[in-house]
Structures are given as structure tokens and as C-alpha cells.
Amino acid sequence: MKTLIINAHPDYKNKEHFSYKLQDLFLKMYQERFPNEKPTILNLYEAKIPRIEEHQLLTVWDKQLNNESLTTDEKEVAETSQKLLDQFKAHHRIVVVSPLHNFNVTSRMKDYIDNILIARETFRYTDDGSVGLMMDNFRALLLQASGSIYTNNDRYTPLEFSRLFLQKMFEEIMGFEDFNIVRAQGTALLDEEDVWKNVPEAMQEAFVRFYK
């Protein structure tokens, strides 16, 4: 059961961030459960993540569709993207560690999704709509830190697009069996103790479900 941790925080080395603390808590539980194993960790803000723009994925996909030769730089983009896709598909447990930026995922996380949400690889089109290809006991877990609180069923609750976007992509598009979230929220409003008080219990519950 291989686990891939995708850290989408631009300042991922900063131990003061709650995103870092969420990942650290998960890793401690992981090491206790699987003492002889190590998860794969991909820090998006230190990795090369091709983007959908000219001379990157946009050009590569267009040339591949038309059977045109790629330049040396374009070949590197294509190979980098393929490696990200292969790595993603090789792990049945996907952990996304991310802050909430303007109600959504970070820009580098969106770029990453564009590299792994590929037709005939992680999903396919049918006459009745798209069908996920990641249905062999794949599970995802989002560890999310946010300055505000999004579980009070108020005007901010429907604005939290990050969880909704990722859940729809993983479950409905790619066919993941399960998607769960552990939140450290209210980081700009509450004391650290109040932010964290329910996190360990929530993480434990999510962890058990993640590896069942």
C-alpha cells in the first residue's frame, strides 16, 4: 500500500504553518503504523510542474495530437509530466497537504492536477460521460489549513472551493473509492490551542478510514 504525500504549500519548510503541522502529525501516525515503510513526498514548490501554456503542455499536447516532432525542451516537459502521472498512478493512497488560498487550491496544485487528470490514463470518456479509471482501492486525504472557518454553515461554507474541487476530481472524475478531509481552520481567528484541539482526534479517525 504505497502512499504519496503531495505538499502544495509554497512555504512548505516553515514549521510554524499549520499545513506543516498537519503533515507532521500524519507522518507520526504513519511511522507508528508502518515502521518499516516510508511514504513518497512530493513538494510541489520545489519540483518542476509543467503548466498548460505555450511552449509547455499546451504546445506538447497539440504537437502530440498532430504527430509533430517535439523540441528538446518540449520533450523534457513531456517526460516530466509523464513521470508525475506514473508516480501518481503507482500510489493507492494520496495525501494532499495544502493551505486554502482565496477559497481554492494553490496555483501549483492546480498545475499538478492538470498533469494527472489525463483522459485514458486516470479517466476515460464514454457516451454517457466520463468514467474514472482509478477504482482499484484508491483513496485520497486532504490535510487543509485555513485562516477562516468553513464548517459553520454560513456564507463562507459554499465558498470553500478547494475541498469541493479536489473531491470532485478524485471521486467523480478519477473514480477514487474515498475522499476525506482533516482541517486546521480558523488560524487567523483563534489561538493555536483552539485551532488544534480537535485535530488529533479527526486525524486518527481519518487515518483509520484511509488505511482500512
Tab-separated table of N, CA, C and O in Angstrom, residues 78-189:
chain	number	residue	atom	x	y	z
A	78	ALA	N	7.326	16.960	-21.659
A	78	ALA	CA	6.526	15.750	-21.818
A	78	ALA	C	6.979	14.653	-20.862
A	78	ALA	O	6.169	13.958	-20.247
A	79	GLU	N	8.288	14.488	-20.730
A	79	GLU	CA	8.830	13.451	-19.840
A	79	GLU	C	8.536	13.774	-18.377
A	79	GLU	O	8.200	12.884	-17.590
A	80	THR	N	8.656	15.043	-18.012
A	80	THR	CA	8.365	15.454	-16.638
A	80	THR	C	6.905	15.198	-16.300
A	80	THR	O	6.573	14.665	-15.225
A	81	SER	N	6.027	15.558	-17.204
A	81	SER	CA	4.601	15.345	-16.988
A	81	SER	C	4.274	13.854	-16.874
A	81	SER	O	3.492	13.443	-16.019
A	82	GLN	N	4.891	13.037	-17.724
A	82	GLN	CA	4.642	11.603	-17.697
A	82	GLN	C	5.123	10.980	-16.389
A	82	GLN	O	4.462	10.102	-15.825
A	83	LYS	N	6.249	11.449	-15.885
A	83	LYS	CA	6.765	10.930	-14.610
A	83	LYS	C	5.825	11.266	-13.460
A	83	LYS	O	5.610	10.448	-12.560
A	84	LEU	N	5.255	12.472	-13.468
A	84	LEU	CA	4.292	12.853	-12.441
A	84	LEU	C	3.060	11.948	-12.505
A	84	LEU	O	2.551	11.493	-11.474
A	85	LEU	N	2.596	11.679	-13.715
A	85	LEU	CA	1.436	10.813	-13.897
A	85	LEU	C	1.733	9.388	-13.436
A	85	LEU	O	0.933	8.773	-12.722
A	86	ASP	N	2.885	8.864	-13.833
A	86	ASP	CA	3.255	7.493	-13.449
A	86	ASP	C	3.388	7.364	-11.932
A	86	ASP	O	2.962	6.362	-11.341
A	87	GLN	N	3.984	8.378	-11.315
A	87	GLN	CA	4.141	8.364	-9.864
A	87	GLN	C	2.781	8.369	-9.181
A	87	GLN	O	2.539	7.613	-8.234
A	88	PHE	N	1.896	9.208	-9.654
A	88	PHE	CA	0.557	9.310	-9.076
A	88	PHE	C	-0.175	7.976	-9.166
A	88	PHE	O	-0.745	7.493	-8.179
A	89	LYS	N	-0.152	7.349	-10.318
A	89	LYS	CA	-0.884	6.107	-10.532
A	89	LYS	C	-0.297	4.939	-9.751
A	89	LYS	O	-0.988	3.943	-9.494
A	90	ALA	N	0.962	5.045	-9.360
A	90	ALA	CA	1.640	3.953	-8.650
A	90	ALA	C	1.344	3.945	-7.155
A	90	ALA	O	1.757	3.027	-6.451
A	91	HIS	N	0.641	4.953	-6.663
A	91	HIS	CA	0.349	5.058	-5.229
A	91	HIS	C	-1.157	4.978	-5.006
A	91	HIS	O	-1.914	5.793	-5.543
A	92	HIS	N	-1.586	4.029	-4.183
A	92	HIS	CA	-3.010	3.836	-3.925
A	92	HIS	C	-3.538	4.733	-2.805
A	92	HIS	O	-4.749	4.773	-2.573
A	93	ARG	N	-2.648	5.410	-2.094
A	93	ARG	CA	-3.058	6.344	-1.055
A	93	ARG	C	-2.425	7.703	-1.352
A	93	ARG	O	-1.196	7.829	-1.393
A	94	ILE	N	-3.269	8.710	-1.568
A	94	ILE	CA	-2.814	10.048	-1.937
A	94	ILE	C	-3.190	11.028	-0.817
A	94	ILE	O	-4.371	11.165	-0.466
A	95	VAL	N	-2.193	11.704	-0.253
A	95	VAL	CA	-2.410	12.717	0.770
A	95	VAL	C	-2.053	14.083	0.181
A	95	VAL	O	-0.933	14.272	-0.302
A	96	VAL	N	-2.980	15.003	0.207
A	96	VAL	CA	-2.730	16.368	-0.263
A	96	VAL	C	-2.632	17.276	0.954
A	96	VAL	O	-3.568	17.340	1.761
A	97	VAL	N	-1.499	17.956	1.105
A	97	VAL	CA	-1.287	18.891	2.215
A	97	VAL	C	-1.313	20.298	1.633
A	97	VAL	O	-0.497	20.622	0.769
A	98	SER	N	-2.255	21.117	2.095
A	98	SER	CA	-2.395	22.413	1.427
A	98	SER	C	-3.072	23.453	2.308
A	98	SER	O	-3.992	23.135	3.066
A	99	PRO	N	-2.655	24.707	2.169
A	99	PRO	CA	-3.418	25.802	2.762
A	99	PRO	C	-4.562	26.147	1.818
A	99	PRO	O	-4.592	25.694	0.664
A	100	LEU	N	-5.484	26.942	2.285
A	100	LEU	CA	-6.578	27.442	1.451
A	100	LEU	C	-6.185	28.832	0.971
A	100	LEU	O	-6.002	29.740	1.775
A	101	HIS	N	-6.046	29.006	-0.342
A	101	HIS	CA	-5.670	30.298	-0.917
A	101	HIS	C	-6.853	30.886	-1.673
A	101	HIS	O	-7.261	30.342	-2.709
A	102	ASN	N	-7.400	31.966	-1.152
A	102	ASN	CA	-8.535	32.613	-1.805
A	102	ASN	C	-9.642	31.614	-2.123
A	102	ASN	O	-10.155	31.558	-3.243
A	103	PHE	N	-9.948	30.788	-1.139
A	103	PHE	CA	-11.041	29.813	-1.194
A	103	PHE	C	-10.748	28.605	-2.076
A	103	PHE	O	-11.630	27.762	-2.278
A	104	ASN	N	-9.535	28.490	-2.601
A	104	ASN	CA	-9.271	27.397	-3.539
A	104	ASN	C	-7.892	26.792	-3.300
A	104	ASN	O	-7.176	27.188	-2.380
A	105	VAL	N	-7.531	25.826	-4.140
A	105	VAL	CA	-6.222	25.198	-4.055
A	105	VAL	C	-5.146	26.201	-4.471
A	105	VAL	O	-5.434	27.204	-5.132
A	106	THR	N	-3.914	25.937	-4.102
A	106	THR	CA	-2.811	26.788	-4.534
A	106	THR	C	-2.593	26.628	-6.039
A	106	THR	O	-3.009	25.641	-6.640
A	107	SER	N	-1.954	27.607	-6.646
A	107	SER	CA	-1.770	27.587	-8.101
A	107	SER	C	-0.953	26.376	-8.551
A	107	SER	O	-1.237	25.774	-9.590
A	108	ARG	N	0.054	26.004	-7.786
A	108	ARG	CA	0.880	24.863	-8.167
A	108	ARG	C	0.096	23.549	-8.053
A	108	ARG	O	0.330	22.618	-8.808
A	109	MET	N	-0.854	23.479	-7.116
A	109	MET	CA	-1.698	22.286	-7.013
A	109	MET	C	-2.577	22.154	-8.241
A	109	MET	O	-2.776	21.053	-8.755
A	110	LYS	N	-3.108	23.259	-8.730
A	110	LYS	CA	-3.910	23.217	-9.956
A	110	LYS	C	-3.049	22.759	-11.126
A	110	LYS	O	-3.495	21.949	-11.959
A	111	ASP	N	-1.819	23.246	-11.208
A	111	ASP	CA	-0.909	22.796	-12.271
A	111	ASP	C	-0.670	21.294	-12.172
A	111	ASP	O	-0.631	20.591	-13.190
A	112	TYR	N	-0.510	20.795	-10.950
A	112	TYR	CA	-0.276	19.363	-10.758
A	112	TYR	C	-1.483	18.558	-11.247
A	112	TYR	O	-1.315	17.553	-11.957
A	113	ILE	N	-2.680	18.991	-10.887
A	113	ILE	CA	-3.889	18.299	-11.317
A	113	ILE	C	-3.943	18.221	-12.838
A	113	ILE	O	-4.357	17.204	-13.419
A	114	ASP	N	-3.494	19.269	-13.516
A	114	ASP	CA	-3.510	19.281	-14.981
A	114	ASP	C	-2.573	18.231	-15.576
A	114	ASP	O	-2.741	17.843	-16.736
A	115	ASN	N	-1.609	17.771	-14.800
A	115	ASN	CA	-0.676	16.747	-15.277
A	115	ASN	C	-1.152	15.329	-15.017
A	115	ASN	O	-0.643	14.381	-15.641
A	116	ILE	N	-2.090	15.155	-14.104
A	116	ILE	CA	-2.523	13.798	-13.769
A	116	ILE	C	-3.977	13.529	-14.154
A	116	ILE	O	-4.416	12.375	-14.172
A	117	LEU	N	-4.720	14.558	-14.488
A	117	LEU	CA	-6.099	14.376	-14.932
A	117	LEU	C	-6.078	14.226	-16.454
A	117	LEU	O	-6.376	15.151	-17.199
A	118	ILE	N	-5.713	13.037	-16.904
A	118	ILE	CA	-5.467	12.775	-18.313
A	118	ILE	C	-6.412	11.680	-18.819
A	118	ILE	O	-6.483	10.602	-18.241
A	119	ALA	N	-7.117	11.975	-19.900
A	119	ALA	CA	-8.037	11.000	-20.488
A	119	ALA	C	-7.286	9.748	-20.920
A	119	ALA	O	-6.165	9.814	-21.442
A	120	ARG	N	-7.900	8.596	-20.677
A	120	ARG	CA	-7.384	7.254	-20.969
A	120	ARG	C	-6.251	6.855	-20.026
A	120	ARG	O	-5.661	5.794	-20.184
A	121	GLU	N	-5.949	7.700	-19.053
A	121	GLU	CA	-4.935	7.387	-18.043
A	121	GLU	C	-5.572	7.283	-16.652
A	121	GLU	O	-5.433	6.267	-15.976
A	122	THR	N	-6.236	8.346	-16.227
A	122	THR	CA	-6.905	8.339	-14.920
A	122	THR	C	-8.423	8.401	-15.047
A	122	THR	O	-9.136	8.227	-14.068
A	123	PHE	N	-8.915	8.652	-16.242
A	123	PHE	CA	-10.349	8.580	-16.536
A	123	PHE	C	-10.504	8.402	-18.041
A	123	PHE	O	-9.545	8.530	-18.805
A	124	ARG	N	-11.711	8.070	-18.463
A	124	ARG	CA	-11.973	7.953	-19.899
A	124	ARG	C	-13.363	8.497	-20.208
A	124	ARG	O	-14.235	8.547	-19.343
A	125	TYR	N	-13.530	8.911	-21.455
A	125	TYR	CA	-14.820	9.414	-21.896
A	125	TYR	C	-15.655	8.275	-22.475
A	125	TYR	O	-15.145	7.399	-23.160
A	126	THR	N	-16.953	8.290	-22.187
A	126	THR	CA	-17.892	7.338	-22.763
A	126	THR	C	-19.086	8.113	-23.310
A	126	THR	O	-19.188	9.333	-23.124
A	127	ASP	N	-19.996	7.404	-23.964
A	127	ASP	CA	-21.190	8.063	-24.497
A	127	ASP	C	-22.071	8.621	-23.386
A	127	ASP	O	-22.870	9.535	-23.609
A	128	ASP	N	-21.896	8.068	-22.180
A	128	ASP	CA	-22.703	8.512	-21.045
A	128	ASP	C	-21.948	9.471	-20.125
A	128	ASP	O	-22.407	9.785	-19.022
A	129	GLY	N	-20.785	9.929	-20.569
A	129	GLY	CA	-19.984	10.825	-19.740
A	129	GLY	C	-18.678	10.187	-19.331
A	129	GLY	O	-18.363	9.058	-19.731
A	130	SER	N	-17.893	10.883	-18.526
A	130	SER	CA	-16.585	10.378	-18.121
A	130	SER	C	-16.708	9.290	-17.065
A	130	SER	O	-17.647	9.291	-16.264
A	131	VAL	N	-15.753	8.373	-17.078
A	131	VAL	CA	-15.701	7.267	-16.124
A	131	VAL	C	-14.297	7.202	-15.543
A	131	VAL	O	-13.309	7.255	-16.278
A	132	GLY	N	-14.202	7.083	-14.223
A	132	GLY	CA	-12.897	7.019	-13.572
A	132	GLY	C	-12.190	5.704	-13.824
A	132	GLY	O	-12.818	4.643	-13.945
A	133	LEU	N	-10.860	5.766	-13.900
A	133	LEU	CA	-10.036	4.572	-14.089
A	133	LEU	C	-9.213	4.246	-12.849
A	133	LEU	O	-8.428	3.301	-12.867
A	134	MET	N	-9.403	5.018	-11.778
A	134	MET	CA	-8.637	4.818	-10.545
A	134	MET	C	-9.555	4.187	-9.495
A	134	MET	O	-9.768	4.728	-8.420
A	135	MET	N	-10.100	3.035	-9.805
A	135	MET	CA	-11.118	2.425	-8.955
A	135	MET	C	-10.618	1.205	-8.188
A	135	MET	O	-11.397	0.536	-7.514
A	136	ASP	N	-9.316	0.914	-8.259
A	136	ASP	CA	-8.763	-0.260	-7.585
A	136	ASP	C	-8.300	0.107	-6.176
A	136	ASP	O	-7.115	0.119	-5.869
A	137	ASN	N	-9.259	0.468	-5.305
A	137	ASN	CA	-8.975	0.792	-3.907
A	137	ASN	C	-8.036	1.982	-3.753
A	137	ASN	O	-7.138	1.986	-2.916
A	138	PHE	N	-8.249	3.006	-4.556
A	138	PHE	CA	-7.509	4.257	-4.393
A	138	PHE	C	-8.281	5.148	-3.422
A	138	PHE	O	-9.506	5.271	-3.505
A	139	ARG	N	-7.547	5.801	-2.502
A	139	ARG	CA	-8.159	6.697	-1.530
A	139	ARG	C	-7.346	7.989	-1.429
A	139	ARG	O	-6.127	7.971	-1.604
A	140	ALA	N	-8.038	9.085	-1.130
A	140	ALA	CA	-7.383	10.386	-1.006
A	140	ALA	C	-7.740	11.039	0.320
A	140	ALA	O	-8.848	10.866	0.834
A	141	LEU	N	-6.793	11.792	0.852
A	141	LEU	CA	-6.979	12.510	2.112
A	141	LEU	C	-6.422	13.919	1.961
A	141	LEU	O	-5.259	14.095	1.593
A	142	LEU	N	-7.248	14.924	2.227
A	142	LEU	CA	-6.823	16.323	2.174
A	142	LEU	C	-6.560	16.825	3.583
A	142	LEU	O	-7.437	16.764	4.451
A	143	LEU	N	-5.346	17.313	3.824
A	143	LEU	CA	-4.975	17.946	5.085
A	143	LEU	C	-4.925	19.442	4.814
A	143	LEU	O	-3.998	19.930	4.173
A	144	GLN	N	-5.912	20.157	5.285
A	144	GLN	CA	-6.090	21.550	4.877
A	144	GLN	C	-6.067	22.523	6.051
A	144	GLN	O	-6.754	22.330	7.048
A	145	ALA	N	-5.267	23.571	5.912
A	145	ALA	CA	-5.238	24.663	6.885
A	145	ALA	C	-5.899	25.892	6.265
A	145	ALA	O	-5.705	26.184	5.081
A	146	SER	N	-6.670	26.606	7.079
A	146	SER	CA	-7.346	27.792	6.558
A	146	SER	C	-7.458	28.857	7.638
A	146	SER	O	-7.646	28.550	8.814
A	147	GLY	N	-7.354	30.116	7.217
A	147	GLY	CA	-7.436	31.222	8.158
A	147	GLY	C	-8.815	31.392	8.748
A	147	GLY	O	-8.967	31.762	9.907
A	148	SER	N	-9.834	31.133	7.945
A	148	SER	CA	-11.216	31.249	8.408
A	148	SER	C	-11.801	29.869	8.705
A	148	SER	O	-11.143	28.852	8.509
A	149	ILE	N	-13.047	29.852	9.135
A	149	ILE	CA	-13.739	28.606	9.466
A	149	ILE	C	-14.833	28.367	8.425
A	149	ILE	O	-15.638	29.257	8.141
A	150	TYR	N	-14.858	27.155	7.866
A	150	TYR	CA	-15.761	26.874	6.752
A	150	TYR	C	-16.775	25.780	7.069
A	150	TYR	O	-17.411	25.238	6.165
A	151	THR	N	-16.959	25.465	8.336
A	151	THR	CA	-17.902	24.413	8.714
A	151	THR	C	-19.032	24.942	9.588
A	151	THR	O	-19.688	24.175	10.289
A	152	ASN	N	-19.262	26.237	9.547
A	152	ASN	CA	-20.331	26.840	10.361
A	152	ASN	C	-21.646	26.979	9.605
A	152	ASN	O	-22.597	27.569	10.124
A	153	ASN	N	-21.689	26.458	8.391
A	153	ASN	CA	-22.895	26.560	7.559
A	153	ASN	C	-23.357	28.010	7.419
A	153	ASN	O	-24.552	28.323	7.539
A	154	ASP	N	-22.396	28.891	7.144
A	154	ASP	CA	-22.707	30.298	6.930
A	154	ASP	C	-22.307	30.681	5.506
A	154	ASP	O	-22.099	29.818	4.662
A	155	ARG	N	-22.185	31.970	5.225
A	155	ARG	CA	-21.909	32.427	3.859
A	155	ARG	C	-20.557	31.945	3.337
A	155	ARG	O	-20.348	31.886	2.124
A	156	TYR	N	-19.626	31.594	4.237
A	156	TYR	CA	-18.308	31.151	3.796
A	156	TYR	C	-18.264	29.665	3.432
A	156	TYR	O	-17.384	29.241	2.683
A	157	THR	N	-19.203	28.904	3.938
A	157	THR	CA	-19.175	27.454	3.696
A	157	THR	C	-19.206	27.107	2.208
A	157	THR	O	-18.374	26.327	1.743
A	158	PRO	N	-20.113	27.668	1.399
A	158	PRO	CA	-20.119	27.311	-0.026
A	158	PRO	C	-18.990	27.949	-0.826
A	158	PRO	O	-18.807	27.607	-2.006
A	159	LEU	N	-18.227	28.851	-0.210
A	159	LEU	CA	-17.111	29.486	-0.912
A	159	LEU	C	-15.819	28.678	-0.843
A	159	LEU	O	-14.845	29.006	-1.502
A	160	GLU	N	-15.823	27.617	-0.052
A	160	GLU	CA	-14.611	26.811	0.134
A	160	GLU	C	-14.515	25.814	-1.018
A	160	GLU	O	-14.884	24.662	-0.916
A	161	PHE	N	-13.998	26.317	-2.170
A	161	PHE	CA	-13.955	25.521	-3.387
A	161	PHE	C	-12.864	24.465	-3.384
A	161	PHE	O	-12.932	23.486	-4.132
A	162	SER	N	-11.845	24.637	-2.574
A	162	SER	CA	-10.703	23.720	-2.570
A	162	SER	C	-11.127	22.284	-2.322
A	162	SER	O	-10.840	21.382	-3.112
A	163	ARG	N	-11.804	22.044	-1.218
A	163	ARG	CA	-12.237	20.691	-0.887
A	163	ARG	C	-13.197	20.153	-1.932
A	163	ARG	O	-13.087	19.007	-2.375
A	164	LEU	N	-14.134	20.994	-2.370
A	164	LEU	CA	-15.113	20.561	-3.366
A	164	LEU	C	-14.430	20.191	-4.684
A	164	LEU	O	-14.726	19.143	-5.280
A	165	PHE	N	-13.514	21.033	-5.141
A	165	PHE	CA	-12.805	20.779	-6.395
A	165	PHE	C	-12.033	19.466	-6.337
A	165	PHE	O	-12.163	18.605	-7.216
A	166	LEU	N	-11.232	19.298	-5.284
A	166	LEU	CA	-10.420	18.091	-5.183
A	166	LEU	C	-11.285	16.840	-5.026
A	166	LEU	O	-11.007	15.802	-5.638
A	167	GLN	N	-12.319	16.933	-4.218
A	167	GLN	CA	-13.189	15.766	-4.022
A	167	GLN	C	-13.859	15.355	-5.332
A	167	GLN	O	-13.928	14.162	-5.653
A	168	LYS	N	-14.347	16.320	-6.102
A	168	LYS	CA	-14.983	16.001	-7.376
A	168	LYS	C	-13.985	15.397	-8.354
A	168	LYS	O	-14.315	14.446	-9.079
A	169	MET	N	-12.771	15.927	-8.392
A	169	MET	CA	-11.768	15.400	-9.320
A	169	MET	C	-11.354	13.981	-8.935
A	169	MET	O	-11.250	13.094	-9.791
A	170	PHE	N	-11.127	13.753	-7.652
A	170	PHE	CA	-10.673	12.440	-7.201
A	170	PHE	C	-11.793	11.398	-7.261
A	170	PHE	O	-11.590	10.308	-7.803
A	171	GLU	N	-12.933	11.717	-6.721
A	171	GLU	CA	-14.007	10.724	-6.631
A	171	GLU	C	-14.820	10.603	-7.918
A	171	GLU	O	-14.956	9.510	-8.477
A	172	GLU	N	-15.366	11.715	-8.384
A	172	GLU	CA	-16.307	11.642	-9.503
A	172	GLU	C	-15.613	11.503	-10.853
A	172	GLU	O	-16.150	10.856	-11.757
A	173	ILE	N	-14.460	12.111	-11.017
A	173	ILE	CA	-13.777	12.036	-12.310
A	173	ILE	C	-12.824	10.839	-12.377
A	173	ILE	O	-12.894	10.033	-13.298
A	174	MET	N	-11.944	10.688	-11.384
A	174	MET	CA	-10.952	9.615	-11.441
A	174	MET	C	-11.420	8.315	-10.802
A	174	MET	O	-10.777	7.277	-10.970
A	175	GLY	N	-12.516	8.358	-10.053
A	175	GLY	CA	-13.078	7.129	-9.525
A	175	GLY	C	-12.499	6.636	-8.218
A	175	GLY	O	-12.637	5.450	-7.889
A	176	PHE	N	-11.843	7.513	-7.441
A	176	PHE	CA	-11.306	7.103	-6.148
A	176	PHE	C	-12.419	6.570	-5.264
A	176	PHE	O	-13.547	7.076	-5.276
A	177	GLU	N	-12.106	5.561	-4.479
A	177	GLU	CA	-13.097	4.944	-3.611
A	177	GLU	C	-13.506	5.851	-2.463
A	177	GLU	O	-14.654	5.813	-1.999
A	178	ASP	N	-12.587	6.706	-2.001
A	178	ASP	CA	-12.893	7.523	-0.834
A	178	ASP	C	-12.078	8.807	-0.863
A	178	ASP	O	-10.950	8.835	-1.370
A	179	PHE	N	-12.688	9.874	-0.339
A	179	PHE	CA	-12.005	11.166	-0.180
A	179	PHE	C	-12.401	11.708	1.179
A	179	PHE	O	-13.585	11.790	1.506
A	180	ASN	N	-11.410	12.079	1.983
A	180	ASN	CA	-11.685	12.597	3.322
A	180	ASN	C	-10.858	13.852	3.552
A	180	ASN	O	-9.909	14.129	2.807
A	181	ILE	N	-11.219	14.613	4.583
A	181	ILE	CA	-10.506	15.854	4.883
A	181	ILE	C	-10.298	15.991	6.383
A	181	ILE	O	-11.174	15.637	7.180
A	182	VAL	N	-9.117	16.483	6.759
A	182	VAL	CA	-8.820	16.874	8.132
A	182	VAL	C	-8.456	18.355	8.089
A	182	VAL	O	-7.547	18.754	7.350
A	183	ARG	N	-9.135	19.146	8.882
A	183	ARG	CA	-8.975	20.600	8.826
A	183	ARG	C	-8.288	21.157	10.080
A	183	ARG	O	-8.594	20.747	11.191
A	184	ALA	N	-7.421	22.133	9.861
A	184	ALA	CA	-6.946	23.021	10.920
A	184	ALA	C	-7.427	24.398	10.486
A	184	ALA	O	-6.800	25.050	9.645
A	185	GLN	N	-8.553	24.830	11.000
A	185	GLN	CA	-9.176	26.047	10.487
A	185	GLN	C	-9.315	27.124	11.564
A	185	GLN	O	-9.243	26.862	12.749
A	186	GLY	N	-9.473	28.340	11.072
A	186	GLY	CA	-9.549	29.478	11.975
A	186	GLY	C	-8.187	29.948	12.444
A	186	GLY	O	-8.067	30.578	13.498
A	187	THR	N	-7.148	29.675	11.647
A	187	THR	CA	-5.783	30.014	12.071
A	187	THR	C	-5.568	31.521	12.193
A	187	THR	O	-4.664	31.960	12.896
A	188	ALA	N	-6.379	32.316	11.504
A	188	ALA	CA	-6.262	33.776	11.602
A	188	ALA	C	-7.214	34.355	12.649
A	188	ALA	O	-7.194	35.562	12.902
A	189	LEU	N	-8.015	33.493	13.272
A	189	LEU	CA	-9.037	33.956	14.199
A	189	LEU	C	-8.848	33.438	15.614
A	189	LEU	O	-9.230	34.106	16.577
